[in-house]
Amino acid sequence: MLASTSPFRRELLTRLGVSFESADPAVDETPLPGEAPEASALRLSEAKARAVCALFPDALIIGSDQVAHRDGQVFGKPGSHANAVRQLRAMRGRSVNFFTGLCLLDANSGRARLRGVNTVVSFRELTDEEIENYLRKEQPYNCAGSAKSEGLGIALIARIDGHDPNALIGLPLIALCDLLREENISIL
């Protein structure tokens, strides 16, 4: 069970060849006061999995959440063009941490296994015109950090450093395979 409505997470999970269903966890993604970005991503990944637990009491449920941050500033889902412009201006020429929290919840036992995967994205020195052109074409208003690396957003990026290229898209498949193995679920 995938506790997400993200088409990108669904597409990533499809790559593993496992059958699954998706459900909307409808979780408030507001960080708690004073909560570190990494703690927020891990808390929300588990909250998403637990939110659909009652609907699927015998399932293994996957929850995932991502928080982009730099120097104490969090770059969430912008929700609007103006916010996306502000985010991309703040990130241009800088490196930003995209921390992805992952939870695999055994709904039957209530046991949650958590992992966190950090990806550092170095953004190009972007002009205001490049930012506007990108946002007009892709409209990534529901993506943390206002950039879709799996789409045209890759043109905004100078470098990506991380252990799992899928983590930046929102579902760290390497970590998920590890967690599934711990549950004796074979992918191969």
Coordinates of C-alpha atoms in Angstrom, one line a residue:
M1 CA 0.0 0.0 0.0
L2 CA 1.4 3.4 -1.0
A3 CA 0.1 6.2 1.3
S4 CA 0.4 8.9 -1.4
T5 CA -1.4 10.5 -4.3
S6 CA 1.9 11.5 -6.0
P7 CA 2.0 10.2 -9.5
F8 CA 5.8 10.4 -9.3
R9 CA 5.9 8.1 -6.2
R10 CA 3.5 5.7 -7.9
E11 CA 5.7 5.6 -11.0
L12 CA 8.8 4.9 -8.9
L13 CA 7.1 2.1 -7.0
T14 CA 5.9 0.6 -10.2
R15 CA 9.6 0.1 -11.2
L16 CA 9.9 -2.5 -8.5
G17 CA 7.3 -4.7 -10.1
V18 CA 5.3 -5.2 -6.9
S19 CA 1.5 -4.9 -7.0
F20 CA 0.2 -2.1 -4.8
E21 CA -2.7 0.3 -4.3
S22 CA -2.5 4.0 -3.4
A23 CA -4.5 6.0 -0.9
D24 CA -4.6 9.6 0.0
P25 CA -3.3 10.0 3.6
A26 CA -4.7 13.5 3.9
V27 CA -2.1 14.5 6.5
D28 CA -1.3 18.1 7.5
E29 CA 2.3 18.6 6.4
T30 CA 2.9 21.7 8.6
P31 CA 6.2 21.3 10.5
L32 CA 5.9 21.4 14.3
P33 CA 7.4 24.5 16.1
G34 CA 11.2 24.0 16.3
E35 CA 11.1 20.7 14.5
A36 CA 14.3 20.0 12.4
P37 CA 13.6 19.3 8.7
E38 CA 14.9 15.8 9.0
A39 CA 12.7 15.1 12.0
S40 CA 9.7 16.6 10.1
A41 CA 10.2 14.4 7.0
L42 CA 10.5 11.2 9.2
R43 CA 7.5 12.1 11.3
L44 CA 5.3 12.9 8.3
S45 CA 6.4 9.7 6.4
E46 CA 5.2 7.7 9.4
A47 CA 2.1 9.8 9.9
K48 CA 1.1 9.3 6.2
A49 CA 1.5 5.5 6.6
R50 CA -0.5 5.4 9.8
A51 CA -3.3 7.6 8.3
V52 CA -4.3 4.8 6.0
C53 CA -3.6 2.0 8.4
A54 CA -7.3 1.5 9.4
L55 CA -8.3 1.1 5.8
F56 CA -5.7 -1.6 5.1
P57 CA -5.2 -3.5 8.4
D58 CA -3.2 -6.4 6.9
A59 CA -1.0 -4.4 4.5
L60 CA 2.6 -3.2 4.5
I61 CA 2.1 0.6 4.0
I62 CA 4.7 2.9 2.5
G63 CA 4.8 6.5 3.6
S64 CA 7.3 9.1 2.3
D65 CA 7.8 12.8 2.8
Q66 CA 10.5 15.3 1.6
V67 CA 11.7 18.5 3.1
A68 CA 14.1 20.8 1.3
H69 CA 16.2 23.1 3.4
R70 CA 19.3 25.3 3.6
D71 CA 20.8 27.2 6.6
G72 CA 17.6 26.8 8.6
Q73 CA 15.3 27.9 5.8
V74 CA 12.7 25.3 4.6
F75 CA 11.6 25.2 1.0
G76 CA 8.2 23.5 1.1
K77 CA 5.6 23.0 -1.6
P78 CA 5.3 26.6 -3.0
G79 CA 1.6 26.4 -3.9
S80 CA 1.8 29.5 -6.1
H81 CA 3.9 31.0 -8.8
A82 CA 5.0 33.9 -6.6
N83 CA 6.2 31.5 -3.8
A84 CA 8.0 29.4 -6.4
V85 CA 9.8 32.4 -7.8
R86 CA 11.0 33.4 -4.2
Q87 CA 12.2 29.8 -3.6
L88 CA 14.2 29.5 -6.8
R89 CA 15.7 32.9 -6.3
A90 CA 16.8 32.0 -2.8
M91 CA 18.3 28.7 -4.0
R92 CA 20.1 29.9 -7.2
G93 CA 23.8 29.4 -7.0
R94 CA 23.5 27.5 -3.7
S95 CA 23.4 23.9 -2.5
V96 CA 20.1 22.7 -0.9
N97 CA 19.5 19.6 1.2
F98 CA 16.5 17.5 0.1
F99 CA 15.8 15.1 3.0
T100 CA 13.4 12.3 2.2
G101 CA 11.8 10.4 5.0
L102 CA 10.6 6.8 4.4
C103 CA 8.4 4.6 6.5
L104 CA 7.4 1.0 6.0
L105 CA 4.6 0.2 8.4
D106 CA 3.3 -3.3 9.1
A107 CA -0.4 -2.4 9.7
N108 CA -1.1 -5.7 11.4
S109 CA 1.6 -5.3 14.1
G110 CA 1.9 -1.5 14.1
R111 CA 5.7 -1.8 13.7
A112 CA 7.2 1.1 11.7
R113 CA 10.6 1.0 10.1
L114 CA 12.0 4.4 9.2
R115 CA 14.8 5.6 7.0
G116 CA 16.1 9.0 6.0
V117 CA 17.9 9.7 2.8
N118 CA 19.7 13.1 2.1
T119 CA 20.3 14.4 -1.3
V120 CA 22.3 17.6 -1.9
V121 CA 21.3 19.6 -4.9
S122 CA 23.5 22.4 -6.3
F123 CA 21.5 24.9 -8.3
R124 CA 22.9 26.8 -11.2
E125 CA 23.2 30.6 -11.1
L126 CA 19.8 31.2 -12.6
T127 CA 18.6 34.5 -14.1
D128 CA 15.1 35.8 -13.3
E129 CA 14.2 35.1 -16.9
E130 CA 15.3 31.5 -16.6
I131 CA 13.2 31.1 -13.4
E132 CA 10.1 32.6 -15.1
N133 CA 10.5 30.4 -18.2
Y134 CA 10.9 27.3 -16.1
L135 CA 7.9 28.0 -13.9
R136 CA 5.7 28.9 -16.9
K137 CA 6.6 25.6 -18.6
E138 CA 6.5 23.1 -15.7
Q139 CA 4.4 24.8 -12.9
P140 CA 6.0 22.7 -10.1
Y141 CA 3.8 24.3 -7.4
N142 CA 3.3 21.0 -5.6
C143 CA 7.0 20.0 -5.3
A144 CA 9.2 20.8 -2.4
G145 CA 11.8 23.3 -3.6
S146 CA 9.8 24.3 -6.7
A147 CA 11.9 22.0 -9.0
K148 CA 11.1 18.7 -10.6
S149 CA 14.4 16.9 -11.3
E150 CA 12.5 14.2 -13.2
G151 CA 11.3 16.9 -15.7
L152 CA 12.6 20.2 -17.0
G153 CA 13.8 21.1 -13.5
I154 CA 17.0 19.2 -14.3
A155 CA 18.1 22.3 -16.3
L156 CA 18.1 24.3 -13.0
I157 CA 20.6 21.9 -11.4
A158 CA 24.4 21.9 -11.6
R159 CA 25.0 18.8 -9.5
I160 CA 23.2 16.2 -7.4
D161 CA 25.0 14.3 -4.6
G162 CA 23.2 11.4 -3.0
H163 CA 23.1 7.7 -2.5
D164 CA 19.7 7.1 -4.3
P165 CA 18.7 9.1 -7.4
N166 CA 15.1 8.2 -6.7
A167 CA 15.1 9.9 -3.3
L168 CA 15.1 13.3 -5.0
I169 CA 11.9 12.4 -6.8
G170 CA 10.3 11.5 -3.5
L171 CA 10.6 7.7 -2.9
P172 CA 14.1 6.3 -2.1
L173 CA 13.9 2.9 -3.7
I174 CA 17.2 1.6 -2.5
A175 CA 16.2 2.2 1.1
L176 CA 12.7 0.8 0.4
C177 CA 14.2 -2.4 -1.0
D178 CA 16.2 -2.7 2.2
L179 CA 13.1 -2.3 4.3
L180 CA 11.1 -4.8 2.2
R181 CA 13.9 -7.3 2.6
E182 CA 13.7 -6.8 6.4
E183 CA 10.0 -7.8 6.1
N184 CA 11.0 -10.9 4.0
I185 CA 9.5 -9.4 0.8
S186 CA 11.6 -10.3 -2.2
I187 CA 11.7 -8.0 -5.1
L188 CA 13.7 -10.3 -7.3

